[in-house]
Tab-separated table of C-alpha atoms and ligand atoms in Angstrom:
chain	number	residue	atom	x	y	z
A	796	UNK	CA	-0.158	27.925	-5.254
A	797	UNK	CA	-2.131	27.491	-8.442
A	798	UNK	CA	-2.518	23.958	-9.766
A	799	UNK	CA	-0.850	24.998	-13.016
A	800	UNK	CA	2.198	26.369	-11.200
A	801	UNK	CA	2.485	23.347	-8.998
A	802	UNK	CA	2.163	21.038	-11.977
A	803	UNK	CA	4.973	22.871	-13.763
A	804	UNK	CA	7.164	22.586	-10.691
A	805	UNK	CA	6.507	18.871	-10.374
A	806	UNK	CA	7.103	18.181	-14.072
A	807	UNK	CA	10.422	20.015	-13.966
A	808	UNK	CA	11.499	18.127	-10.894
A	809	UNK	CA	10.513	14.807	-12.431
A	810	UNK	CA	12.489	15.573	-15.577
A	811	UNK	CA	15.555	16.446	-13.550
A	812	UNK	CA	15.481	13.750	-10.910
A	813	UNK	CA	13.325	10.840	-11.932
A	814	UNK	CA	15.714	9.380	-14.502
A	815	UNK	CA	17.640	8.171	-11.516
A	816	UNK	CA	14.850	7.457	-9.031
A	817	UNK	CA	12.606	5.745	-11.620
A	818	UNK	CA	9.335	6.313	-9.781
A	819	UNK	CA	7.180	7.035	-12.831
A	820	UNK	CA	7.005	4.667	-15.781
A	821	UNK	CA	4.580	6.801	-17.765
A	822	UNK	CA	3.626	10.461	-17.616
A	823	UNK	CA	0.542	11.994	-19.161
A	824	UNK	CA	0.795	14.343	-22.089
A	825	UNK	CA	1.974	17.729	-20.809
A	826	UNK	CA	-0.418	19.840	-22.857
A	827	UNK	CA	-3.359	17.785	-21.722
A	828	UNK	CA	-2.209	18.047	-18.112
A	829	UNK	CA	-1.849	21.831	-18.347
A	830	UNK	CA	-5.287	22.191	-19.851
A	831	UNK	CA	-6.832	20.157	-17.097
A	832	UNK	CA	-4.898	22.070	-14.418
A	833	UNK	CA	-6.220	25.355	-15.866
A	834	UNK	CA	-9.771	24.036	-15.707
A	835	UNK	CA	-9.278	22.979	-12.117
A	836	UNK	CA	-7.932	26.406	-11.194
A	837	UNK	CA	-10.986	27.997	-12.797
A	838	UNK	CA	-13.241	25.755	-10.742
A	839	UNK	CA	-11.318	26.666	-7.593
A	840	UNK	CA	-11.692	30.393	-8.171
A	841	UNK	CA	-15.389	30.046	-8.874
A	842	UNK	CA	-15.846	28.030	-5.680
A	843	UNK	CA	-17.121	24.965	-7.524
A	844	UNK	CA	-14.148	22.663	-7.113
A	845	UNK	CA	-14.235	19.133	-5.716
A	846	UNK	CA	-12.489	17.846	-2.607
A	847	UNK	CA	-9.275	16.940	-4.414
A	848	UNK	CA	-8.935	20.096	-6.483
A	849	UNK	CA	-5.291	21.158	-6.550
A	850	UNK	CA	-3.970	17.708	-5.657
A	851	UNK	CA	-1.590	16.146	-8.161
A	852	UNK	CA	-1.729	12.380	-8.039
A	853	UNK	CA	0.469	9.444	-9.051
A	854	UNK	CA	-1.161	6.056	-9.690
A	855	UNK	CA	0.348	2.594	-9.341
A	856	UNK	CA	0.574	0.882	-12.731
A	857	UNK	CA	-1.827	-1.926	-11.786
A	858	UNK	CA	-4.816	0.427	-11.567
A	859	UNK	CA	-6.741	1.209	-14.747
A	860	UNK	CA	-6.690	4.836	-15.829
A	861	UNK	CA	-8.424	5.406	-19.166
A	862	UNK	CA	-5.869	5.798	-21.973
A	863	UNK	CA	-2.845	5.046	-19.776
A	864	UNK	CA	-0.804	1.863	-19.683
A	865	UNK	CA	-1.782	-0.547	-16.934
A	866	UNK	CA	1.417	-2.508	-17.432
A	867	UNK	CA	1.765	-3.809	-13.868
A	868	UNK	CA	5.441	-3.021	-14.581
A	869	UNK	CA	5.563	-6.183	-16.668
A	870	UNK	CA	6.603	-6.929	-20.241
A	871	UNK	CA	3.419	-9.005	-20.418
A	872	UNK	CA	1.202	-5.918	-20.365
A	873	UNK	CA	3.649	-3.257	-21.529
A	874	UNK	CA	1.368	-2.266	-24.401
A	875	UNK	CA	-1.941	-2.635	-22.612
A	876	UNK	CA	-3.847	0.639	-22.716
A	877	UNK	CA	-6.680	0.881	-20.235
A	878	UNK	CA	-10.098	1.200	-21.810
A	879	UNK	CA	-11.781	2.413	-18.628
A	880	UNK	CA	-11.217	4.040	-15.245
A	881	UNK	CA	-11.065	1.992	-12.061
A	882	UNK	CA	-13.798	3.085	-9.643
A	883	UNK	CA	-11.190	4.675	-7.350
A	884	UNK	CA	-9.927	6.683	-10.341
A	885	UNK	CA	-13.411	7.703	-11.409
A	886	UNK	CA	-14.068	8.992	-7.892
A	887	UNK	CA	-10.780	10.925	-7.886
A	888	UNK	CA	-11.628	12.551	-11.217
A	889	UNK	CA	-15.116	13.408	-10.002
A	890	UNK	CA	-13.506	15.338	-7.123
A	891	UNK	CA	-11.097	17.179	-9.463
A	892	UNK	CA	-7.910	15.311	-8.571
A	893	UNK	CA	-5.299	15.596	-11.330
A	894	UNK	CA	-3.606	12.344	-12.320
A	895	UNK	CA	-0.074	12.986	-13.529
A	896	UNK	CA	1.153	9.508	-14.435
A	897	UNK	CA	1.654	5.832	-13.701
A	898	UNK	CA	4.072	4.715	-11.002
A	899	UNK	CA	6.623	1.939	-11.080
A	900	UNK	CA	6.010	-1.169	-8.982
A	901	UNK	CA	7.136	-4.731	-8.454
A	902	UNK	CA	5.949	-6.817	-11.406
A	903	UNK	CA	2.272	-7.722	-10.915
A	904	UNK	CA	2.613	-6.563	-7.279
A	905	UNK	CA	4.804	-9.558	-6.442
A	906	UNK	CA	7.775	-8.606	-4.287
A	907	UNK	CA	8.722	-6.509	-1.312
A	908	UNK	CA	11.606	-4.362	-2.489
A	909	UNK	CA	10.631	-2.548	-5.694
A	910	UNK	CA	13.295	-4.493	-7.582
A	911	UNK	CA	11.175	-6.940	-9.616
A	912	UNK	CA	9.805	-4.333	-12.047
A	913	UNK	CA	10.545	-5.119	-15.710
A	914	UNK	CA	11.413	-1.435	-16.076
A	915	UNK	CA	14.163	-1.386	-13.479
A	916	UNK	CA	14.148	-0.876	-9.712
A	917	UNK	CA	12.922	2.289	-8.027
A	918	UNK	CA	15.565	4.018	-5.940
A	919	UNK	CA	14.830	5.334	-2.479
A	920	UNK	CA	14.789	9.162	-2.626
A	921	UNK	CA	16.131	9.306	0.951
A	922	UNK	CA	19.258	7.491	-0.212
A	923	UNK	CA	19.480	6.152	-3.721
A	924	UNK	CA	21.631	3.168	-2.821
A	925	UNK	CA	18.714	1.620	-0.948
A	926	UNK	CA	15.484	-0.031	-2.031
A	927	UNK	CA	12.196	1.792	-1.664
A	928	UNK	CA	10.401	-1.310	-0.520
A	929	UNK	CA	7.501	-2.651	-2.489
A	930	UNK	CA	5.399	-3.290	-4.220
A	931	UNK	CA	4.015	0.269	-4.473
A	932	UNK	CA	7.614	1.401	-4.875
A	933	UNK	CA	7.057	4.177	-7.411
A	934	UNK	CA	4.049	5.590	-5.551
A	935	UNK	CA	6.017	5.893	-2.297
A	936	UNK	CA	9.129	7.256	-4.002
A	937	UNK	CA	7.181	9.807	-6.050
A	938	UNK	CA	5.570	11.219	-2.903
A	939	UNK	CA	8.830	11.141	-0.920
A	940	UNK	CA	10.780	12.809	-3.740
A	941	UNK	CA	8.210	15.572	-4.081
A	942	UNK	CA	7.068	14.645	-7.607
A	943	UNK	CA	3.358	14.726	-6.713
A	944	UNK	CA	1.126	15.476	-3.726
A	945	UNK	CA	-0.329	12.041	-3.146
A	946	UNK	CA	-0.345	8.634	-4.815
A	947	UNK	CA	-2.430	5.497	-5.010
A	948	UNK	CA	-0.942	2.102	-4.287
A	949	UNK	CA	-2.287	-1.364	-3.681
A	950	UNK	CA	-1.676	-3.548	-0.665
A	951	UNK	CA	-2.037	-7.331	-0.624
A	952	UNK	CA	0.412	-8.232	2.127
A	953	UNK	CA	2.049	-4.914	2.911
A	954	UNK	CA	2.696	-3.230	-0.423
A	955	UNK	CA	1.513	0.220	0.605
A	956	UNK	CA	2.791	0.220	4.186
A	957	UNK	CA	6.190	-1.335	3.487
A	958	UNK	CA	7.457	1.264	0.942
A	959	UNK	CA	5.784	4.026	2.972
A	960	UNK	CA	7.908	2.947	5.935
A	961	UNK	CA	11.175	2.791	3.952
A	962	UNK	CA	10.563	6.124	2.178
A	963	UNK	CA	9.334	8.071	5.203
A	964	UNK	CA	5.782	8.729	4.022
A	965	UNK	CA	2.303	7.830	5.277
A	966	UNK	CA	0.649	4.730	3.782
A	967	UNK	CA	-2.796	3.262	4.413
A	968	UNK	CA	-4.190	-0.225	3.872
A	969	UNK	CA	-7.955	0.150	4.109
A	970	UNK	CA	-10.150	-2.591	5.592
A	971	UNK	CA	-10.877	-5.370	3.137
A	972	UNK	CA	-13.943	-4.196	1.244
A	973	UNK	CA	-13.625	-0.514	2.155
A	974	UNK	CA	-12.444	0.504	-1.324
A	975	UNK	CA	-13.762	-0.968	-4.573
A	976	UNK	CA	-11.286	-3.232	-6.339
A	977	UNK	CA	-13.003	-2.718	-9.670
A	978	UNK	CA	-10.303	-1.773	-12.166
A	979	UNK	CA	-7.430	-2.988	-10.010
A	980	UNK	CA	-5.534	-5.786	-11.741
A	981	UNK	CA	-5.653	-8.422	-9.049
A	982	UNK	CA	-2.666	-10.030	-7.423
A	983	UNK	CA	-4.635	-11.976	-4.815
A	984	UNK	CA	-8.362	-11.234	-4.718
A	985	UNK	CA	-8.887	-12.141	-1.080
A	986	UNK	CA	-6.440	-9.507	0.165
A	987	UNK	CA	-5.986	-6.725	-2.413
A	988	UNK	CA	-6.969	-3.202	-1.461
A	989	UNK	CA	-6.249	0.150	-3.100
A	990	UNK	CA	-5.048	2.832	-0.692
A	991	UNK	CA	-3.263	6.203	-0.341
A	992	UNK	CA	0.410	7.130	0.062
A	993	UNK	CA	0.880	10.718	1.186
A	994	UNK	CA	3.132	13.187	2.997
A	995	UNK	CA	0.817	13.467	5.998
A	996	UNK	CA	-2.117	11.782	7.728
A	997	UNK	CA	-4.631	14.406	6.659
A	998	UNK	CA	-4.028	13.854	2.944
A	999	UNK	CA	-4.367	10.100	3.386
A	1000	UNK	CA	-7.678	10.565	5.167
A	1001	UNK	CA	-8.899	12.914	2.456
A	1002	UNK	CA	-7.984	10.545	-0.358
A	1003	UNK	CA	-9.493	7.640	1.551
A	1004	UNK	CA	-12.720	9.558	2.010
A	1005	UNK	CA	-12.950	10.070	-1.744
A	1006	UNK	CA	-12.165	6.529	-2.935
A	1007	UNK	CA	-13.975	4.472	-0.275
A	1008	UNK	CA	-17.526	3.115	-0.246
A	1009	UNK	CA	-19.870	0.483	-1.647
A	1010	UNK	CA	-19.646	-0.158	-5.370
A	1011	UNK	CA	-22.009	-2.426	-7.312
A	1012	UNK	CA	-19.090	-3.706	-9.419
A	1013	UNK	CA	-17.281	-5.147	-6.404
A	1014	UNK	CA	-19.581	-7.425	-4.442
A	1015	UNK	CA	-17.460	-7.481	-1.283
A	1016	UNK	CA	-17.283	-3.697	-1.036
A	1017	UNK	CA	-19.201	-2.056	1.790
A	1018	UNK	CA	-20.361	1.452	2.540
A	1019	UNK	CA	-18.774	1.716	5.989
A	1020	UNK	CA	-18.852	4.874	8.070
A	1021	UNK	CA	-16.294	7.624	7.717
A	1022	UNK	CA	-16.270	11.345	8.226
A	1023	UNK	CA	-13.122	13.242	7.281
A	1024	UNK	CA	-13.873	16.120	9.659
A	1025	UNK	CA	-13.832	13.784	12.649
A	1026	UNK	CA	-10.197	12.773	12.192
A	1027	UNK	CA	-9.079	15.910	14.026
A	1028	UNK	CA	-10.574	14.726	17.304
A	1029	UNK	CA	-7.987	13.394	19.688
A	1030	UNK	CA	-9.086	10.039	21.067
A	1031	UNK	CA	-9.260	9.951	24.861
A	1032	UNK	CA	-8.668	7.044	27.227
A	1033	UNK	CA	-7.314	4.939	24.422
A	1034	UNK	CA	-6.288	1.336	25.056
A	1035	UNK	CA	-3.259	0.502	22.963
A	1036	UNK	CA	-1.997	-3.039	22.442
A	1037	UNK	CA	1.749	-3.112	21.902
A	1038	UNK	CA	2.738	-6.033	19.700
A	1039	UNK	CA	6.159	-7.633	20.072
A	1040	UNK	CA	7.247	-10.479	17.850
A	1041	UNK	CA	10.483	-12.348	17.294
A	1042	UNK	CA	12.749	-11.322	14.457
A	1043	UNK	CA	12.320	-7.552	14.668
A	1044	UNK	CA	15.564	-5.562	14.760
A	1045	UNK	CA	15.873	-4.371	18.391
A	1046	UNK	CA	16.620	-0.733	17.420
A	1047	UNK	CA	13.423	-0.609	15.397
A	1048	UNK	CA	11.328	-2.100	18.196
A	1049	UNK	CA	12.895	0.341	20.686
A	1050	UNK	CA	12.189	3.337	18.508
A	1051	UNK	CA	8.525	2.330	18.231
A	1052	UNK	CA	8.176	1.647	21.944
A	1053	UNK	CA	9.831	4.920	22.953
A	1054	UNK	CA	7.620	6.918	20.640
A	1055	UNK	CA	4.534	5.134	21.915
A	1056	UNK	CA	5.593	5.767	25.511
A	1057	UNK	CA	6.079	9.457	24.810
A	1058	UNK	CA	2.662	9.834	23.203
A	1059	UNK	CA	0.760	7.733	25.685
A	1060	UNK	CA	2.166	9.658	28.648
A	1061	UNK	CA	1.133	12.948	27.104
A	1062	UNK	CA	-2.305	11.765	26.033
A	1063	UNK	CA	-3.013	9.498	28.986
A	1064	UNK	CA	-3.323	6.473	26.782
A	1065	UNK	CA	-3.100	3.050	28.301
A	1066	UNK	CA	-0.460	0.780	26.766
A	1067	UNK	CA	-0.317	-2.931	27.428
A	1068	UNK	CA	1.341	-5.751	25.551
A	1069	UNK	CA	-0.993	-7.674	23.257
A	1070	UNK	CA	-0.430	-11.346	22.514
A	1071	UNK	CA	-1.512	-12.782	19.178
A	1072	UNK	CA	-0.752	-16.465	19.505
A	1073	UNK	CA	-0.710	-17.477	15.857
A	1074	UNK	CA	0.753	-14.370	14.258
A	1075	UNK	CA	3.988	-16.250	13.575
A	1076	UNK	CA	2.021	-18.370	11.086
A	1077	UNK	CA	1.056	-15.355	8.973
A	1078	UNK	CA	3.662	-15.786	6.225
A	1079	UNK	CA	3.013	-19.542	5.937
A	1080	UNK	CA	-0.701	-18.807	5.712
A	1081	UNK	CA	-0.452	-15.874	3.345
A	1082	UNK	CA	1.657	-17.439	0.597
A	1083	UNK	CA	-0.386	-20.582	-0.244
A	1084	UNK	CA	-3.422	-18.318	-0.651
A	1085	UNK	CA	-1.432	-15.842	-2.745
A	1086	UNK	CA	0.132	-18.553	-4.927
A	1087	UNK	CA	-3.265	-20.176	-5.543
A	1088	UNK	CA	-5.197	-17.021	-6.327
A	1089	UNK	CA	-2.381	-15.397	-8.294
A	1090	UNK	CA	-1.972	-18.513	-10.419
A	1091	UNK	CA	-5.696	-18.608	-11.074
A	1092	UNK	CA	-5.873	-14.863	-11.805
A	1093	UNK	CA	-3.015	-14.978	-14.313
A	1094	UNK	CA	-4.643	-17.683	-16.502
A	1095	UNK	CA	-6.201	-14.887	-18.536
A	1096	UNK	CA	-2.736	-13.871	-19.732
A	1097	UNK	CA	-2.543	-16.907	-22.014
A	1098	UNK	CA	-1.328	-15.068	-25.097
A	1099	UNK	CA	-4.706	-14.831	-26.796
A	1100	UNK	CA	-6.286	-11.747	-25.298
A	1101	UNK	CA	-3.247	-9.812	-24.077
A	1102	UNK	CA	-0.737	-10.809	-26.791
A	1103	UNK	CA	1.968	-12.246	-24.565
A	1104	UNK	CA	1.734	-15.418	-22.554
A	1105	UNK	CA	2.698	-14.579	-18.987
A	1106	UNK	CA	5.048	-17.544	-18.532
A	1107	UNK	CA	7.067	-16.426	-21.567
A	1108	UNK	CA	7.452	-12.780	-20.609
A	1109	UNK	CA	7.475	-12.497	-16.807
A	1110	UNK	CA	10.326	-12.278	-14.329
A	1111	UNK	CA	11.458	-14.937	-11.839
A	1112	UNK	CA	9.274	-13.932	-8.856
A	1113	UNK	CA	6.084	-13.979	-10.921
A	1114	UNK	CA	7.108	-17.301	-12.466
A	1115	UNK	CA	7.825	-18.773	-9.029
A	1116	UNK	CA	4.260	-17.984	-7.955
A	1117	UNK	CA	2.743	-19.351	-11.157
A	1118	UNK	CA	4.686	-22.612	-10.948
A	1119	UNK	CA	4.066	-22.884	-7.207
A	1120	UNK	CA	0.372	-22.097	-7.633
A	1121	UNK	CA	0.096	-24.617	-10.456
A	1122	UNK	CA	1.631	-27.282	-8.260
A	1123	UNK	CA	-0.389	-26.777	-5.071
A	1124	UNK	CA	-3.715	-26.509	-6.909
A	1125	UNK	CA	-3.318	-29.826	-8.738
A	1126	UNK	CA	-6.382	-32.062	-8.495
A	1127	UNK	CA	-4.463	-34.787	-6.690
A	1128	UNK	CA	-3.937	-32.483	-3.701
A	1129	UNK	CA	-7.708	-31.953	-3.446
A	1130	UNK	CA	-7.349	-28.290	-2.469
A	1131	UNK	CA	-5.465	-29.325	0.666
A	1132	UNK	CA	-3.024	-26.407	0.842
A	1133	UNK	CA	-5.492	-23.677	0.022
A	1134	UNK	CA	-8.107	-25.013	2.437
A	1135	UNK	CA	-5.642	-25.393	5.255
A	1136	UNK	CA	-4.392	-21.860	4.690
A	1137	UNK	CA	-7.967	-20.574	4.723
A	1138	UNK	CA	-8.502	-22.267	8.088
A	1139	UNK	CA	-5.367	-20.654	9.493
A	1140	UNK	CA	-6.522	-17.310	8.078
A	1141	UNK	CA	-9.789	-17.654	10.017
A	1142	UNK	CA	-7.872	-18.355	13.226
A	1143	UNK	CA	-5.704	-15.269	12.789
A	1144	UNK	CA	-8.754	-13.168	11.910
A	1145	UNK	CA	-10.509	-14.369	15.088
A	1146	UNK	CA	-7.448	-13.538	17.195
A	1147	UNK	CA	-7.470	-9.984	15.925
A	1148	UNK	CA	-11.193	-9.711	16.599
A	1149	UNK	CA	-10.654	-10.916	20.162
A	1150	UNK	CA	-7.781	-8.456	20.648
A	1151	UNK	CA	-9.945	-5.584	19.433
A	1152	UNK	CA	-12.518	-6.372	22.127
A	1153	UNK	CA	-9.884	-5.231	24.597
A	1154	UNK	CA	-7.813	-2.741	22.599
A	1155	UNK	CA	-8.670	0.232	20.409
A	1156	UNK	CA	-5.609	-0.336	18.277
A	1157	UNK	CA	-2.524	-2.489	17.962
A	1158	UNK	CA	0.853	-0.827	17.475
A	1159	UNK	CA	4.064	-2.357	16.133
A	1160	UNK	CA	6.784	-1.557	13.597
A	1161	UNK	CA	5.624	-1.648	9.964
A	1162	UNK	CA	8.695	-3.504	8.735
A	1163	UNK	CA	10.959	-5.612	10.983
A	1164	UNK	CA	14.225	-4.403	9.444
A	1165	UNK	CA	15.795	-1.531	7.554
A	1166	UNK	CA	15.838	-1.667	3.738
A	1167	UNK	CA	18.671	-3.474	1.950
A	1168	UNK	CA	20.845	-2.037	-0.789
A	1169	UNK	CA	19.580	-2.269	-4.351
A	1170	UNK	CA	20.942	-5.368	-6.017
A	1171	UNK	CA	21.998	-7.017	-2.763
A	1172	UNK	CA	21.209	-10.702	-2.980
A	1173	UNK	CA	18.773	-11.742	-0.295
A	1174	UNK	CA	17.005	-15.086	0.011
A	1175	UNK	CA	13.357	-15.584	-0.935
A	1176	UNK	CA	12.598	-16.307	2.730
A	1177	UNK	CA	14.196	-13.056	3.806
A	1178	UNK	CA	12.321	-11.143	1.129
A	1179	UNK	CA	9.013	-12.695	2.218
A	1180	UNK	CA	9.866	-11.914	5.855
A	1181	UNK	CA	9.677	-8.173	5.182
A	1182	UNK	CA	5.928	-8.665	5.534
A	1183	UNK	CA	5.720	-10.505	8.871
A	1184	UNK	CA	4.023	-7.539	10.503
A	1185	UNK	CA	1.920	-6.308	7.590
A	1186	UNK	CA	0.493	-9.519	6.067
A	1187	UNK	CA	-1.384	-10.512	9.273
A	1188	UNK	CA	-3.500	-7.378	8.802
A	1189	UNK	CA	-4.484	-8.513	5.298
A	1190	UNK	CA	-5.311	-11.960	6.666
A	1191	UNK	CA	-7.534	-10.356	9.303
A	1192	UNK	CA	-9.114	-7.902	6.863
A	1193	UNK	CA	-8.453	-5.018	9.263
A	1194	UNK	CA	-7.166	-1.548	8.420
A	1195	UNK	CA	-3.693	-0.205	9.171
A	1196	UNK	CA	-1.588	2.883	8.642
A	1197	UNK	CA	2.177	3.271	8.497
A	1198	UNK	CA	3.391	6.518	9.999
A	1199	UNK	CA	6.991	7.786	9.767
A	1200	UNK	CA	8.221	8.266	13.334
A	1201	UNK	CA	11.977	8.563	13.140
A	1202	UNK	CA	15.205	7.466	11.552
A	1203	UNK	CA	17.871	4.888	12.205
A	1204	UNK	CA	21.408	4.653	10.918
A	1205	UNK	CA	22.571	1.960	8.525
A	1206	UNK	CA	26.180	2.301	7.343
A	1207	UNK	CA	26.161	5.999	8.253
A	1208	UNK	CA	22.991	6.617	6.287
A	1209	UNK	CA	19.842	7.688	8.083
A	1210	UNK	CA	16.828	5.690	6.977
A	1211	UNK	CA	13.181	6.236	7.924
A	1212	UNK	CA	11.236	3.899	10.202
A	1213	UNK	CA	7.467	3.510	10.153
A	1214	UNK	CA	5.092	2.748	13.002
A	1215	UNK	CA	2.121	0.576	12.119
A	1216	UNK	CA	-1.216	1.333	13.770
A	1217	UNK	CA	-3.787	-1.404	13.225
A	1218	UNK	CA	-7.507	-0.990	13.914
A	1219	UNK	CA	-10.477	-3.297	13.609
A	1220	UNK	CA	-12.342	-3.669	10.299
A	1221	UNK	CA	-13.974	-0.438	9.162
A	1222	UNK	CA	-12.548	1.582	12.033
A	1223	UNK	CA	-10.576	3.866	9.741
A	1224	UNK	CA	-11.960	6.898	11.486
A	1225	UNK	CA	-10.387	5.925	14.790
A	1226	UNK	CA	-7.192	4.829	13.028
A	1227	UNK	CA	-6.751	8.246	11.419
A	1228	UNK	CA	-7.477	10.007	14.719
A	1229	UNK	CA	-4.778	8.023	16.497
A	1230	UNK	CA	-2.288	8.539	13.667
A	1231	UNK	CA	-3.011	12.264	13.592
A	1232	UNK	CA	-2.478	12.566	17.336
A	1233	UNK	CA	0.880	10.791	17.077
A	1234	UNK	CA	1.926	12.765	14.002
A	1235	UNK	CA	1.274	16.045	15.801
A	1236	UNK	CA	3.946	15.274	18.367
B	1443	LIG	N1	5.453	-8.794	-0.424
B	1443	LIG	C1	4.156	-9.385	-0.496
B	1443	LIG	C2	4.067	-10.317	-1.658
B	1443	LIG	O1	4.975	-10.379	-2.394
B	1443	LIG	C3	3.081	-8.329	-0.586
B	1443	LIG	C4	2.850	-7.823	-1.939
B	1443	LIG	C5	1.690	-6.882	-2.009
B	1443	LIG	O2	1.165	-6.417	-1.002
B	1443	LIG	N2	1.238	-6.648	-3.219
B	1443	LIG	O3	3.081	-10.985	-1.843
């Protein structure tokens, strides 16, 4: 299908269905989009098109796209027009990807359900009574609803993988440093990564190939090694570490284990349980670091440069982190909480490194429970616990993918379940190969 035709189809669908789903908070000008789509089609027919030609792309609203609003789904930045492209965006444009609009999200990427957006929650396209998960809620919903081909999200503690799991799409958290963070409005610098949400593994790998790599603007970014063509090789003699932790709904754990059993028998993979001794400390380690860095990062929103002062215009979850961060970073504590959390982070990182000496990958559910209903009151602890299996990967700096592998029933509604495949830092190639092999079954 021509890019122009596809674009028309998507725009129509968005107009009809997105009022309710609320996955996009800003769309680009239609005439401009059409013009660009025509140019892309011309390039395709002359054989000069880039790798992403024909792909229509949604972007999470915390990533700068020149001329669009990088609102972070917050009243604080609702009028902030980006004056430049994030490096990931520049790379997408260079490969002829067509950006259609900005996706809804939890405010400043704080949350796990897609409900903290100042512009209203995103509804799960699979069943609109349920949350999409967060914080890349709009990106996951837009892909699941068929409003675009692929989308970009950001993942600090699970924000790409969690909504991917709840919406039945593929979501990838690249290794820390694999993708430049330049132009991403930070939530927590030490963990943030931009990554793809797509309908299949191949599209995720393609988008990852385009956006990854060393960038002078982001000092922690690294070149890494990745070759898209290699993802079609089926890994042989794989050693898989099956991770079991407390607090996972038994039906979810069973679904993952059964799927893994099925694949490993067919592919002759070796599955053994992996023990990560301190993984139960992940949430307690993650949040002091997040509170500290988020508090520090938000000091620029003091009302002088970006009009509104964040404390006056933000929602309760953002405020909780600012007040909490303010408290634990006070001079009288002498950096105690942050430093202790950094020590625990190192321990968890080491444990993963040790595990990867024995295993090629670690497999577990992406999210320990099924999504709740929109508006249902759940405690802060319960909300934070959505990330027990995803945040350890951010602490370790490894890469992980969430792959839809089946559905489970909640109140007579079938909801998707994602399998998380974790690989060592900068082993995206292997991760995509494994995911592709499982997807093919
Ligand atoms: N739910 C986690 C948090 O609120 C993760 C958010 C994210 O990855 N951006 O911090």
